[in-house]
Coordinates of C-alpha atoms in Angstrom, one line a residue:
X42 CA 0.0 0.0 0.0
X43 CA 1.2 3.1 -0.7
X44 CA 2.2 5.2 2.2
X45 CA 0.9 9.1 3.1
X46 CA 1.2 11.1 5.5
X47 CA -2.6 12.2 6.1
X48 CA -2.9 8.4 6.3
X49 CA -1.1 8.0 9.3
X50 CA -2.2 11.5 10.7
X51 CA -5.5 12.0 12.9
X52 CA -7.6 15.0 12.1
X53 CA -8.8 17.0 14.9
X54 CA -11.8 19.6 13.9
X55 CA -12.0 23.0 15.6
X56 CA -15.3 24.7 15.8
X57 CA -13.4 28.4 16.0
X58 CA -16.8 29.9 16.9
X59 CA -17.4 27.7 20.4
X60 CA -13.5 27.0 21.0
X61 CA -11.7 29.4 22.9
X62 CA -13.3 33.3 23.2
X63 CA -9.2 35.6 23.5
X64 CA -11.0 39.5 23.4
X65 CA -14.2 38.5 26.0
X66 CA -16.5 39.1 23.7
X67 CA -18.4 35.5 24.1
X68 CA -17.2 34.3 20.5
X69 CA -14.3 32.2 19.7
X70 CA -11.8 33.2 17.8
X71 CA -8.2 32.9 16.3
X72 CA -6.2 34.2 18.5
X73 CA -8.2 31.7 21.0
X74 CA -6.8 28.7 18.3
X75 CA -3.5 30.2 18.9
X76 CA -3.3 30.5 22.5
X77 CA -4.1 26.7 22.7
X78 CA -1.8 25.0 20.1
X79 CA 0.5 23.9 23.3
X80 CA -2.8 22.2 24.7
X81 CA -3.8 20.4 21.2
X82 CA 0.1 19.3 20.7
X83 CA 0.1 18.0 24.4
X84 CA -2.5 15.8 23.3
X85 CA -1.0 14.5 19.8
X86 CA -2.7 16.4 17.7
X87 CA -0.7 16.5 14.3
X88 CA -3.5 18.3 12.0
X89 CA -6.0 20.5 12.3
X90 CA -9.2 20.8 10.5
X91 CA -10.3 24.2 10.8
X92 CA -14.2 25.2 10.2
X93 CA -14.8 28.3 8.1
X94 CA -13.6 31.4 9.3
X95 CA -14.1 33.9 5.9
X96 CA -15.6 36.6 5.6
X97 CA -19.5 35.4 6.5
X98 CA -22.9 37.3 7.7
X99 CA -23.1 33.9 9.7
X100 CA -26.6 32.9 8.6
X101 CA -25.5 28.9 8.5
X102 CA -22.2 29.5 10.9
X103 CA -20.1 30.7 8.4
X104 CA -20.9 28.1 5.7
X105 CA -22.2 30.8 3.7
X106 CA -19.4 32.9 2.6
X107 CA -18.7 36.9 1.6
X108 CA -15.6 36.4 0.8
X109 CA -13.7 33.7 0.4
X110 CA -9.9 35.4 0.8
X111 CA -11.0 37.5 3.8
X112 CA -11.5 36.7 7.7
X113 CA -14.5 37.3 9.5
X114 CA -14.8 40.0 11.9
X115 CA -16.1 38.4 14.7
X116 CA -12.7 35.4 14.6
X117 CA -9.9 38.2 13.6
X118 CA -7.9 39.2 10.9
X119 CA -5.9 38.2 8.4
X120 CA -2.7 39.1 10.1
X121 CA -4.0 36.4 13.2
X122 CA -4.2 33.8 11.1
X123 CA -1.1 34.1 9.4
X124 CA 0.4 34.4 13.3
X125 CA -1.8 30.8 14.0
X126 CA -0.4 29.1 11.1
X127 CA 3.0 30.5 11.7
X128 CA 2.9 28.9 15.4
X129 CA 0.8 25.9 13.9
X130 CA 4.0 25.2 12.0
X131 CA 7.0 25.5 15.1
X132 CA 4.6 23.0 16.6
X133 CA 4.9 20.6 12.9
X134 CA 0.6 20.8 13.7
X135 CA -0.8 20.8 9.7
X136 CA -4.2 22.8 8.8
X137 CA -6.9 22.1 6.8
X138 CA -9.2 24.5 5.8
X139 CA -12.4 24.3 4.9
X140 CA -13.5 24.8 1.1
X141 CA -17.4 25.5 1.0
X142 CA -18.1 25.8 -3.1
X143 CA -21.3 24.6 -3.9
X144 CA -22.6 27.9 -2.6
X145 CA -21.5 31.3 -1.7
X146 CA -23.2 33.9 0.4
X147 CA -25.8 36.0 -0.5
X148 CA -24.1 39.0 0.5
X149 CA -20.6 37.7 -1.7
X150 CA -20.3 40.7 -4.6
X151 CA -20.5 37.8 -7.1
X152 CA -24.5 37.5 -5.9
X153 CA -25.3 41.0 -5.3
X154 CA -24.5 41.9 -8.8
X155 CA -26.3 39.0 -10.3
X156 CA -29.4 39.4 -8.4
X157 CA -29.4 43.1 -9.9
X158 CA -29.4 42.6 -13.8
X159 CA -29.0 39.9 -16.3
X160 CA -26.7 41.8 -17.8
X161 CA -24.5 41.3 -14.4
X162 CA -21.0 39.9 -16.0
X163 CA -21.5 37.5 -12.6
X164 CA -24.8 36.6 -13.5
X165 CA -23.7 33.0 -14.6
X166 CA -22.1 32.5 -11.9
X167 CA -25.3 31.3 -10.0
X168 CA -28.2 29.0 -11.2
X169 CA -31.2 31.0 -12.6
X170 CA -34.7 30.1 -14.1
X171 CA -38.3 31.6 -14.5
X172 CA -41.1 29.9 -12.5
X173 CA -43.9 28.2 -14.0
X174 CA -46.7 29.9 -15.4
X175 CA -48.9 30.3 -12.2
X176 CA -45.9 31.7 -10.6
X177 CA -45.0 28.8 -8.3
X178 CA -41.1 27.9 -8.6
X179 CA -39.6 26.1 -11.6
X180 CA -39.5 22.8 -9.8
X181 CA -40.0 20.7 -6.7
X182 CA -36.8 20.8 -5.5
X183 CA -36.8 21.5 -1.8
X184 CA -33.8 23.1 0.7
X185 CA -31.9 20.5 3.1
X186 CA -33.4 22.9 5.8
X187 CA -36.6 22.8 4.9
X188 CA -38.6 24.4 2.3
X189 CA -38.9 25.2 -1.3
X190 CA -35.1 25.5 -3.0
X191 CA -36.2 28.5 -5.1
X192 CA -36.4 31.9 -4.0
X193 CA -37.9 35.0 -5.8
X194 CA -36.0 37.6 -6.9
X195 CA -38.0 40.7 -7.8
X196 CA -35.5 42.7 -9.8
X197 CA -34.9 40.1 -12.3
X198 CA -38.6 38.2 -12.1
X199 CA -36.7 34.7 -11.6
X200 CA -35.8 32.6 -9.0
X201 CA -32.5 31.8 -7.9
X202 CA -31.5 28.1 -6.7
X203 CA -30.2 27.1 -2.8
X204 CA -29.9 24.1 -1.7
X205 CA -29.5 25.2 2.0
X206 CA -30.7 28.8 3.5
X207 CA -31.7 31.4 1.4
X208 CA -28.8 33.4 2.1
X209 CA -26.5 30.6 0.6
X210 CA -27.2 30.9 -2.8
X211 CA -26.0 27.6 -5.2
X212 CA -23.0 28.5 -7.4
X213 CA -23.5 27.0 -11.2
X214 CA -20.4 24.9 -11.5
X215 CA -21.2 24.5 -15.0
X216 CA -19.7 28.1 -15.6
X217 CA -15.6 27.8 -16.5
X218 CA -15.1 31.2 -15.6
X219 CA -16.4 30.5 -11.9
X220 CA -14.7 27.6 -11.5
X221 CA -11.3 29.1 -12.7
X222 CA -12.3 31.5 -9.1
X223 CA -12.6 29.1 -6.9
X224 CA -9.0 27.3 -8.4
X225 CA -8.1 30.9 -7.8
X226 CA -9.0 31.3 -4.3
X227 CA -7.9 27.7 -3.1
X228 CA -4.3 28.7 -4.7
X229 CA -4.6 31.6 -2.2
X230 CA -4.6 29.6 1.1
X231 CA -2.5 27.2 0.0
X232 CA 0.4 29.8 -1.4
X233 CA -0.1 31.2 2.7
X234 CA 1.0 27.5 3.8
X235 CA -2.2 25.5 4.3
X236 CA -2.2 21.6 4.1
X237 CA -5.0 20.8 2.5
X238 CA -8.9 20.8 2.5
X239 CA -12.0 19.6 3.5
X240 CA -14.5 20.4 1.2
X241 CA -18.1 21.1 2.4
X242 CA -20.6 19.1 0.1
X243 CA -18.6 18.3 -2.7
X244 CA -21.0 15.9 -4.3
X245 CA -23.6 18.1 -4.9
X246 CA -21.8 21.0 -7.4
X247 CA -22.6 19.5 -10.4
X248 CA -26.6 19.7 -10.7
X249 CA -28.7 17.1 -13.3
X250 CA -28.9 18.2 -16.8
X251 CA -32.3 20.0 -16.7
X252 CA -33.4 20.0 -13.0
X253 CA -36.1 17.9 -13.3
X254 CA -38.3 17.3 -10.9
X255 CA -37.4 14.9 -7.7
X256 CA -40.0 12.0 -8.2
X257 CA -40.5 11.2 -4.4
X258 CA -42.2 7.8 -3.1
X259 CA -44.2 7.6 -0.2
X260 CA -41.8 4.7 1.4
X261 CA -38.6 7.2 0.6
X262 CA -37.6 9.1 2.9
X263 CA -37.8 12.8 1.5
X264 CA -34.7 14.4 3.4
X265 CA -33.0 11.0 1.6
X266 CA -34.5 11.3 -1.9
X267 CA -33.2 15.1 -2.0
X268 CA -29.8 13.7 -0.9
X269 CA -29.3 10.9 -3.3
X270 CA -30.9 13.6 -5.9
X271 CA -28.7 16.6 -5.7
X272 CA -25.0 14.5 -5.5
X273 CA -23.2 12.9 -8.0
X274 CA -24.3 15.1 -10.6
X275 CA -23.3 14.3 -14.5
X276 CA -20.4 16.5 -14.6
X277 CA -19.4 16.1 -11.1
X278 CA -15.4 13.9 -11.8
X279 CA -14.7 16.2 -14.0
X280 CA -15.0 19.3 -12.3
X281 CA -13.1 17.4 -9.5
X282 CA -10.0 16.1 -11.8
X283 CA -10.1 19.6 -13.1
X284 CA -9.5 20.6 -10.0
X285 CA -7.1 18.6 -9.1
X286 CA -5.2 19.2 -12.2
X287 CA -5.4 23.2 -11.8
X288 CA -4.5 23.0 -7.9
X289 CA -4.1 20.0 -5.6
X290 CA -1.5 18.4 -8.0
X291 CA 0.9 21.4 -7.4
X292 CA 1.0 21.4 -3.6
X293 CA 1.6 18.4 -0.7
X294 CA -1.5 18.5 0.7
X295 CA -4.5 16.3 1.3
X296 CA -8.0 17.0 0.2
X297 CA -11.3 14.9 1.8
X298 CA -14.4 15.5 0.5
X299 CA -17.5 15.5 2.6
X300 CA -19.1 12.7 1.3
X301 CA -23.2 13.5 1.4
X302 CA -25.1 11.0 -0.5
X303 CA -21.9 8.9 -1.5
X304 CA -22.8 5.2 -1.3
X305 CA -19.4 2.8 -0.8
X306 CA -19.9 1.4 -4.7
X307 CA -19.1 4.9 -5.3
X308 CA -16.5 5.6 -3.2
X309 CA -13.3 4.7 -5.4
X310 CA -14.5 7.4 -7.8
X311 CA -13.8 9.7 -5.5
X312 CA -10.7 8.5 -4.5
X313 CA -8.9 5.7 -6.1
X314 CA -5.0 7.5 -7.3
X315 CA -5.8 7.4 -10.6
X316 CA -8.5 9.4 -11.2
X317 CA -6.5 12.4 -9.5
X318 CA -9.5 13.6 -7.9
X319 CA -9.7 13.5 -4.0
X320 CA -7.4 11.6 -1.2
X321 CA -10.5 10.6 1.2
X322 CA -14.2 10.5 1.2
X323 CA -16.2 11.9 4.5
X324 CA -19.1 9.4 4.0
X325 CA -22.6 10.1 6.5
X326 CA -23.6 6.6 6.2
X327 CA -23.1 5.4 9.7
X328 CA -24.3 8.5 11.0
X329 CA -27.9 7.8 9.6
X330 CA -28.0 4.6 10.8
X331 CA -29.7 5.4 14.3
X332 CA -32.0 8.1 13.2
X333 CA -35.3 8.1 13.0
X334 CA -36.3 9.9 9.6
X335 CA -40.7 10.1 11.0
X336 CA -39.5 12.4 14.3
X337 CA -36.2 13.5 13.3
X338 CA -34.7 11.9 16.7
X339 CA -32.8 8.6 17.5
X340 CA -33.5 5.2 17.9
X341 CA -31.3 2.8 20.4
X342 CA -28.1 1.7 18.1
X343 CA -28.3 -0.4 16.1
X344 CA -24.7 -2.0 16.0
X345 CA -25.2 -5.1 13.6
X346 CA -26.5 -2.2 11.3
X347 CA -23.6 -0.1 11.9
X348 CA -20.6 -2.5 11.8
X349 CA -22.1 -3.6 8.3
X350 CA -22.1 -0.3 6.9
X351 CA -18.1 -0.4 8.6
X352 CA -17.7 -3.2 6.6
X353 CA -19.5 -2.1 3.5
X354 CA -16.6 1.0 2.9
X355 CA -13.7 -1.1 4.5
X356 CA -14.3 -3.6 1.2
X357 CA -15.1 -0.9 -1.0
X358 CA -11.6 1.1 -0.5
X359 CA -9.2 -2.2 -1.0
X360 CA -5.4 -1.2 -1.0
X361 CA -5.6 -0.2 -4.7
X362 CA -8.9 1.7 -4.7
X363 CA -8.4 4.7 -2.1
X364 CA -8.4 5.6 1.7
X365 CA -10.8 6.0 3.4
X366 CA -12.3 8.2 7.1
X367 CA -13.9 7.2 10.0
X368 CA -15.3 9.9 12.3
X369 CA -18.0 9.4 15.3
X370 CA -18.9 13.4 15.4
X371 CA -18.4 16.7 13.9
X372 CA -20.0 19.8 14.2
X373 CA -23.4 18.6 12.9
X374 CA -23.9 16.0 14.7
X375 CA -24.7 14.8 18.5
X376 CA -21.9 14.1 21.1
X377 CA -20.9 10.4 21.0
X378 CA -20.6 9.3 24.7
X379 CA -24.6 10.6 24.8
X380 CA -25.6 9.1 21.4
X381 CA -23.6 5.3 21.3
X382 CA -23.3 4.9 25.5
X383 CA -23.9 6.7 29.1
X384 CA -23.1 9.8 29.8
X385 CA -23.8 9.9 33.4
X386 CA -22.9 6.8 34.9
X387 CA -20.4 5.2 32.3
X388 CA -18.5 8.4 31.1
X389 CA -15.4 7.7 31.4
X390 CA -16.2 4.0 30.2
X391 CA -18.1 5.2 27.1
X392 CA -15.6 7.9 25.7
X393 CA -12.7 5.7 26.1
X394 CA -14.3 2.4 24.7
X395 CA -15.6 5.2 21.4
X396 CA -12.0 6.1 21.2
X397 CA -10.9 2.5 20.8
X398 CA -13.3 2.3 18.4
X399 CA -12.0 5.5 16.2
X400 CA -8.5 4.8 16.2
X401 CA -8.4 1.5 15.4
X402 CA -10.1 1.2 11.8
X403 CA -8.7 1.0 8.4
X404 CA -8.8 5.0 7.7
X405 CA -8.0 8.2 8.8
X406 CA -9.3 9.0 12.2
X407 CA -11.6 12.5 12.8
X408 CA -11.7 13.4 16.3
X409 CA -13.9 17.0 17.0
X410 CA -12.9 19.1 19.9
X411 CA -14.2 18.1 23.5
X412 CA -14.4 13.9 22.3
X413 CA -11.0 13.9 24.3
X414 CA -12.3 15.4 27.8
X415 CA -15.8 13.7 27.1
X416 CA -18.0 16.3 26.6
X417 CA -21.6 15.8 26.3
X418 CA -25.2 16.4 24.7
X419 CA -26.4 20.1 26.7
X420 CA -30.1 19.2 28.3
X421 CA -32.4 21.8 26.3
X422 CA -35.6 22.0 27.9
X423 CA -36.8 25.1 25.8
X424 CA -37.0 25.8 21.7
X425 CA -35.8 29.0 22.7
X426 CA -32.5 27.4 23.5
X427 CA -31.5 26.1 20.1
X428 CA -29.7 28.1 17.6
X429 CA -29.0 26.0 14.6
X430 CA -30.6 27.4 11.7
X431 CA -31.8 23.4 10.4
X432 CA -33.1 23.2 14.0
X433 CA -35.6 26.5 14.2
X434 CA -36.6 25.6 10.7
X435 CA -37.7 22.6 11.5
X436 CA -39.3 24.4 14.9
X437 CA -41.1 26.5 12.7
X438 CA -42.4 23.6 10.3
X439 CA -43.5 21.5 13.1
X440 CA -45.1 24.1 15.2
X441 CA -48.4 24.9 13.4
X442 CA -48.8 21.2 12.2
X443 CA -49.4 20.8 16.0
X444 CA -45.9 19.0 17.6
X445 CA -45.9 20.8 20.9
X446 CA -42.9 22.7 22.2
X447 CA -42.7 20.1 24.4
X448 CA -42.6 17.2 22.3
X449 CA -40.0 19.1 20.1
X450 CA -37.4 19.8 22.3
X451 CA -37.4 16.0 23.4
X452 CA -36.7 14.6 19.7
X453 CA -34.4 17.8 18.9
X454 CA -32.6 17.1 22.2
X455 CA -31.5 13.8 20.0
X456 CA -30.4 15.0 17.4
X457 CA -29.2 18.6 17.5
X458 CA -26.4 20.3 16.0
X459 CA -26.3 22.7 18.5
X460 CA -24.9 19.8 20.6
X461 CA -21.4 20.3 19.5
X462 CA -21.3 23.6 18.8
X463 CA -21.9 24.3 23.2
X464 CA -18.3 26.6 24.0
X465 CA -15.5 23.9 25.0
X466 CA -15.1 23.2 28.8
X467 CA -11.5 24.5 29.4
X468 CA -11.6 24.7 33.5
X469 CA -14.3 25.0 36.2
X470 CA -14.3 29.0 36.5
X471 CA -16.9 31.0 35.0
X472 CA -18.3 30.2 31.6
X473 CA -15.6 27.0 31.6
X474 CA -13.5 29.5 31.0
X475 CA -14.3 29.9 27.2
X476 CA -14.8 33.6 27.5
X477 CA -14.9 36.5 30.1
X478 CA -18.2 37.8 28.7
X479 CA -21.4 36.4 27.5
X480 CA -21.2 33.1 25.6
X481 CA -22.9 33.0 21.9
X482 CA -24.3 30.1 23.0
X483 CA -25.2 28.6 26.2
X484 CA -22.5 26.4 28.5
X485 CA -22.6 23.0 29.0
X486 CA -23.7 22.4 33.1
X487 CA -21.4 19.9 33.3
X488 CA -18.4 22.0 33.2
X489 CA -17.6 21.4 37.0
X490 CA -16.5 18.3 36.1
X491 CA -16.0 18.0 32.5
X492 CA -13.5 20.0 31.8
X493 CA -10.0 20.3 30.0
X494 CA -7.8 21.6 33.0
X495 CA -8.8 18.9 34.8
X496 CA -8.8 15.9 32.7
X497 CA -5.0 17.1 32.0
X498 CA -4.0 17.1 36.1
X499 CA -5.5 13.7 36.4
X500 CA -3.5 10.3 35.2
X501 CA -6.2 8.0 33.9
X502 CA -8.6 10.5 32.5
X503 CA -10.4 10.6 29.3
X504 CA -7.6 13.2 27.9
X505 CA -4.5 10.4 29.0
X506 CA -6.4 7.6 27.1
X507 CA -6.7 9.5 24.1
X508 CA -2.8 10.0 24.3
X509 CA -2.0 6.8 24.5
X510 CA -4.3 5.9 21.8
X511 CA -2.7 8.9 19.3
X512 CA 0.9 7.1 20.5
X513 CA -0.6 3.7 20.1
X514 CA -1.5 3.9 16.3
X515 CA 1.4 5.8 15.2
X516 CA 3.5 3.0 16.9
X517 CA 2.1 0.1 15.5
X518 CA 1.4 0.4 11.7
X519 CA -0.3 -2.5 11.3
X520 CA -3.7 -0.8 13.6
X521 CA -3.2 2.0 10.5
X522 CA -2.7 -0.4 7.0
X523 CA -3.7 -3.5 8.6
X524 CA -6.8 -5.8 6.6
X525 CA -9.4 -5.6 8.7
X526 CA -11.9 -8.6 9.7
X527 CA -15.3 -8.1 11.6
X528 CA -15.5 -11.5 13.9
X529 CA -19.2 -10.6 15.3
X530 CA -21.2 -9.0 12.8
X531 CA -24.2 -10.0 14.0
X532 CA -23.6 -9.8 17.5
X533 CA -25.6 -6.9 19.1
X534 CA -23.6 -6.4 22.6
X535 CA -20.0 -7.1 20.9
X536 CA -17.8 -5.7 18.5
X537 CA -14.4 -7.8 17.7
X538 CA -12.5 -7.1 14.6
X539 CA -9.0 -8.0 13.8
X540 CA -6.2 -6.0 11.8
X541 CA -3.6 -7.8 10.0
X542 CA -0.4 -7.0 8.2
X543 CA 3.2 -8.0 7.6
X544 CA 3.6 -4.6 10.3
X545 CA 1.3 -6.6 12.9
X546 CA -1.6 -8.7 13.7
X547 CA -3.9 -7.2 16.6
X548 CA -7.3 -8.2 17.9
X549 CA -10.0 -5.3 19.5
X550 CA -12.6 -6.2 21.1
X551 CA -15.7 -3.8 22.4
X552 CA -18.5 -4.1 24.7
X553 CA -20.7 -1.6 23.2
X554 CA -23.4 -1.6 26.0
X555 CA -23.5 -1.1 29.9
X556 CA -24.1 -4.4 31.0
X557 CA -21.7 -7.1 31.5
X558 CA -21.1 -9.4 28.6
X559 CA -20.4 -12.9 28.3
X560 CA -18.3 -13.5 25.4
X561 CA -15.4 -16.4 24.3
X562 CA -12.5 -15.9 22.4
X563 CA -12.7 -14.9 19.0
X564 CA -10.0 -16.2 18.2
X565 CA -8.0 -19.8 17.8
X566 CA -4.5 -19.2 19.8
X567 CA -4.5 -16.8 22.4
X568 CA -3.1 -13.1 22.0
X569 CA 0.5 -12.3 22.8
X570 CA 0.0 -9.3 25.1
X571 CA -2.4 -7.0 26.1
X572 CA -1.7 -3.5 24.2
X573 CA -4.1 -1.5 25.7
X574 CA -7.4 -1.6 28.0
X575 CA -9.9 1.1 29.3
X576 CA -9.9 -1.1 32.7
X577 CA -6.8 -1.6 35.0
X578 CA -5.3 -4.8 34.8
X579 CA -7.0 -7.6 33.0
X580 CA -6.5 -11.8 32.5
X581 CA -9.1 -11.9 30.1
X582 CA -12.0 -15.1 31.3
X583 CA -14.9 -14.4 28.9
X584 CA -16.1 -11.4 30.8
X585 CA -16.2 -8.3 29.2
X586 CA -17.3 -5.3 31.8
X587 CA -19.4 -2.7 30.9
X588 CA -18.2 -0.3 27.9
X589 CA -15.2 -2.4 28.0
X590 CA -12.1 -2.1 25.8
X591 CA -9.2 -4.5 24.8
X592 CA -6.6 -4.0 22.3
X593 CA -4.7 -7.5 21.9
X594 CA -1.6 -8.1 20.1
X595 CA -1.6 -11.5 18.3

C-alpha cells in the first residue's frame, strides 16, 4: 500500500466559533486557536481541521461565505491567522481549511450583482430560471433545511436556486469562468502554507442536466431522496480532476471531500489514485444509521446495522482503490458518549471504549474538539434554547402542524447540532472558561466536572487515554494499513474485529453496551499481550465489563 502522510495523521476539527473566546466578547476566535496549540500538541494532535472562518454574515455558521480570501470579523484578521499558522507550523501541527463551493453567500459581490441585472457579468455565476406559469417555482426541489429551494427575486422576475438557507445561494459549477475563481482562491490559502482541505458538500456541485423534478415515493424518505438527488451530478469527476489538475496536484497536501449522498460502490470514484480527484471520502452513512427519519430523533443503536455499513466501505476502499475516514462526530452531529453509550454513569467508560473504536479502523481518524475530555449532549428544555438554523426551521415547520414545544425539544434534544457547537469546557471557573463575557451560545452544566484543566492534572482521565491511543497507532502500523476482519457481525452487545499485516496482527474487542457481557475468544490461539485496555489490569476469562475495551496483540 502506498504510504501518506494524512494516512497515518488524525484529524482533529475545531469549531473556532465555540473554542476558545481571547477578546471576552463571548465568540471564539483565532487568537483563541493560537493560545491553545501547546494544549492540542500535548494531546498529539498533528493536523487540524479548521471550520470556516471567511468573511460570512453567519446565517448557517459561516458556511455561507462573503468572501472567500477575507477573515470574518467576529474570529480576527488576516494578520492572526497568518500568526496561527506561523505557530501551527514551530509545533509541525498541519491545517486544513475548509472549502465550501457549492454555494456562496448571498451578500458575496459575485450575488449582489447577479441578483441586480441579467446583464450582471456575474450573473452565470449562479443558477437562474423563470417559475412556471402560475408563478410557483420552476421545480419541486426543496432546501436541506426545509422548504422550497427557489427563491424569488423581484428585480430580475426569476428565482434563484439554494440548496441550503436562502442566504446561501447555489454557485453553477457549469460556468468555466467560476470555476477558474474558486482554483483561484484555493491557490490563495494554500500559497499562505495550508495543508490541504475539507470540502463542504462536494458531491452536490454538479446539478442534473435540466433540474427535473425529484420523483419522491411515499416509502422514501424525502430528506433522503433530495440527498441521493442533488449528488453525483453528471459532470461532477470532471469538475473534480479539473480541480485537481489546476491545484491539488501542485501542492503536498491532502484533500477529503464530505461525502453526502456517497454510497461505498461509489467511493473509489472519488478517490482511487488514478483518477487524481480526491485523497478521502467523508461518508454520513453510519451516521444515519440510528436516526429516526418520522421524528427527526434517535433510535437505540443499532450496531449489527452499523458495523455492516463499517464493513460495507472497509471492502469498498481495497489497498488499490483509495483511503478512506472514520469519524463518530463533527459539528453537525450529536456528542458520541450521549448518542452510542452513558453519559452519566459510564462516562469515562463510554468515551474511552468510542476512542478505541476511532483509532483502530482501516482509515483516517476525525476526532472534534471536546471527544477527548468527554463532553456531552447540553439538556435543552426550551426551543428557545437552540440556535441552529436546520433546528428553528424545522421548529417552525412542526409548530403549526401541532408537535408541541414540548414534544420538540425532546426529539431535537436527539439529534441537535447545536450539541457540538456548546463553547468547549476549558476549566471550572466562569463560563468553563471559554470567555470573560457572555457566551454565543449557552455552557454546558457539566463543566464542574468536564472540563480540560482537569482531565490534563489527572492520570487516567479521558484526555491520557486519548494520548496513549494517538501514540498507540502511530506506533504500531499495522492498527493503521492492517486488513481488517469483523468476527461478530451479527452480535448486538460485541464488536471484535482484527487488523492484519506483515507490520502486525492485533485483535480489538468492544462491549458496546452497559451491561456485562459474556463473550469467548474470537480467536484460535490466544493473543501475545495485552496492548491497551480502558480497565486496569485484565487476564481476560470471557467477561467483558461494561463499555469495555481491549486492544490484543496476536
Amino acid at each position: 500500500m502506498q504510504k501518506n502522510w494524512w494516512k497515518e495523521t488524525f484529524v482533529y476539527q475545531i469549531y473556532p466559533r465555540s473554542f476558545r473566546d481571547s477578546n471576552g466578547d463571548g465568540i471564539g476566535d483565532i487568537p483563541g486557536i493560537t493560545q491553545s496549540l501547546d494544549y492540542l500538541k500535548t494531546l498529539g494532535v498533528e493536523t487540524i481541521w479548521l471550520s470556516p472562518i471567511y468573511k460570512s454574515p453567519n446565517d448557517d455558521n459561516g458556511y455561507d461565505v462573503a468572501d472567500y480570501c477575507d477573515i470574518m470579523d467576529d474570529f480576527g484578521t488576516m494578520d492572526d491567522f497568518d500568526e496561527m499558522l506561523a505557530e501551527m507550523k514551530k509545533r509541525d501541527i498541519r491545517l486544513i481549511m475548509d472549502l465550501v463551493v457549492n454555494h456562496s453567500s448571498d451578500e458575496h459581490r459575485w450575488f449582489e450583482s447577479a441578483k441586480k441585472s441579467k446583464l450582471s457579468p456575474y450573473r452565470d455565476y449562479y443558477i437562474w430560471r423563470e417559475g412556471k406559469p402560475d408563478g410557483s417555482p420552476p421545480n419541486n426541489w426543496t432546501s436541506i433545511f426545509g422548504g422550497s429551494a427557489w427563491e424569488y427575486n423581484e428585480a430580475t422576475n426569476d428565482y434563484y436556486l439554494h440548496l441550503f438557507t436562502k442566504k446561501q445561494p447555489d454557485l453553477n459549477w457549469e460556468n468555466p469562468f467560476l470555476r477558474q475563481e474558486v482554483y483561484k482562491l484555493m491557490r490563495f490559502w494554500l500559497d499562505k502554507g495550508i495543508d490541504g482541505y475539507r470540502m463542504d458538500v462536494i458531491p452536490f456541485i454538479s446539478k442534473r442536466r435540466g433540474l427535473p423534478d425529484i420523483p419522491f415515493h411515499e416509502d422514501v424518505p424525502e430528506d433522503l431522496t433530495q440527498v441521493n438527488w442533488y449528488a453525483n451530478g453528471p459532470r461532477l469527476h470532471e469538475f473534480l480532476h479539473e480541480m485537481h489538475e489546476n491545484v491539488m496536484k501542485h501542492y503536498d497536501c491532502m484533500t477529503v471531500g464530505e461525502g453526502i449522498g456517497v454510497l461505498p460502490h461509489q467511493a473509489n470514484l472519488y478517490v482511487e489514485p488514478a483518477r487524481r480527484e480526491l485523497d478521502m471520502i467523508y461518508h454520513f452513512d453510519h451516521m444515519f444509521a440510528d436516526r429516526n427519519f418520522e421524528t427527526g430523533g434517535l433510535i437505540p443503536t443499532p450496531w449489527p446495522k452499523i458495523k455492516k455499513i463499517i464493513d460495507d466501505w472497509d471492502k469498498a476502499l481495497p489497498e488499490e482503490k483509495g483511503w478512506n475516514t472514520f469519524y463518530l462526530t463533527n459539528h453537525d452531529q450529536p456528542r458520541p458518549i450521549s448518542r452510542y453509550g452513558n453519559a452519566h454513569s459510564y462516562r469515562h467508560k463510554t468515551a474511552t471504549m468510542l476512542a478505541t473504536l476511532l483509532f483502530t479502523q482501516r482509515a483516517t481518524p476525525y476526532m472534534y474538539q471536546g471527544e477527548e475530555i468527554g463532553m456531552s449532549n447540553f439538556p435543552f428544555t426550551s426551543v428557545d434554547q437552540f440556535n441552529d438554523v436546520w433546528m428553528i426551521n424545522q421548529y417552525n415547520e412542526r409548530s403549526p402542524q401541532g408537535v408541541a414545544d414540548e414534544v420538540f425539544v425532546k426529539q431535537a434534544n436527539e439529534w441537535s447540532r447545536d450539541h457540538a457547537r456548546t463553547p468547549f469546557q476549558w476549566n471550572d471557573q466562569d463560563q468553563a472558561g471559554f470567555t470573560e463575557g457572555e457566551p454565543w451560545m449557552v455552557v454546558n452544566p457539566n463543566y464542574k466536572e468536564v472540563n480540560a484543566e482537569k482531565a490534563v492534572s489527572q492520570a487516567g482521565s479521558i484526555f491520557h487515554f486519548y494520548r496513549t491511543m494517538i501514540a498507540l497507532r502511530k506506533m504500531h502500523k499495522g492498527l493503521i494499513y492492517g486488513d481488517f476482519h469483523d468476527l461478530t457481525p451479527n452480535h448486538e452487545k460485541v464488536y471484535a474485529y482484527t487488523r492484519k499485516s506483515e507490520q502486525g496482527n492485533y485483535l480489538v474487542m468492544l462491549n458496546v453496551t452497559e451491561r456485562v457481557q459474556i463473550f469467548e475468544w474470537p480467536v484460535e490461539n490466544s493473543p501475545k499481550r495485552l496492548l491497551q485496555g480502558n480497565y486496569d489490569g485484565r487476564n481476560y476469562e470471557g467477561i467483558l465489563r461494561p463499555f469495555e475495551a481491549l486492544i490484543y496483540e496476536m
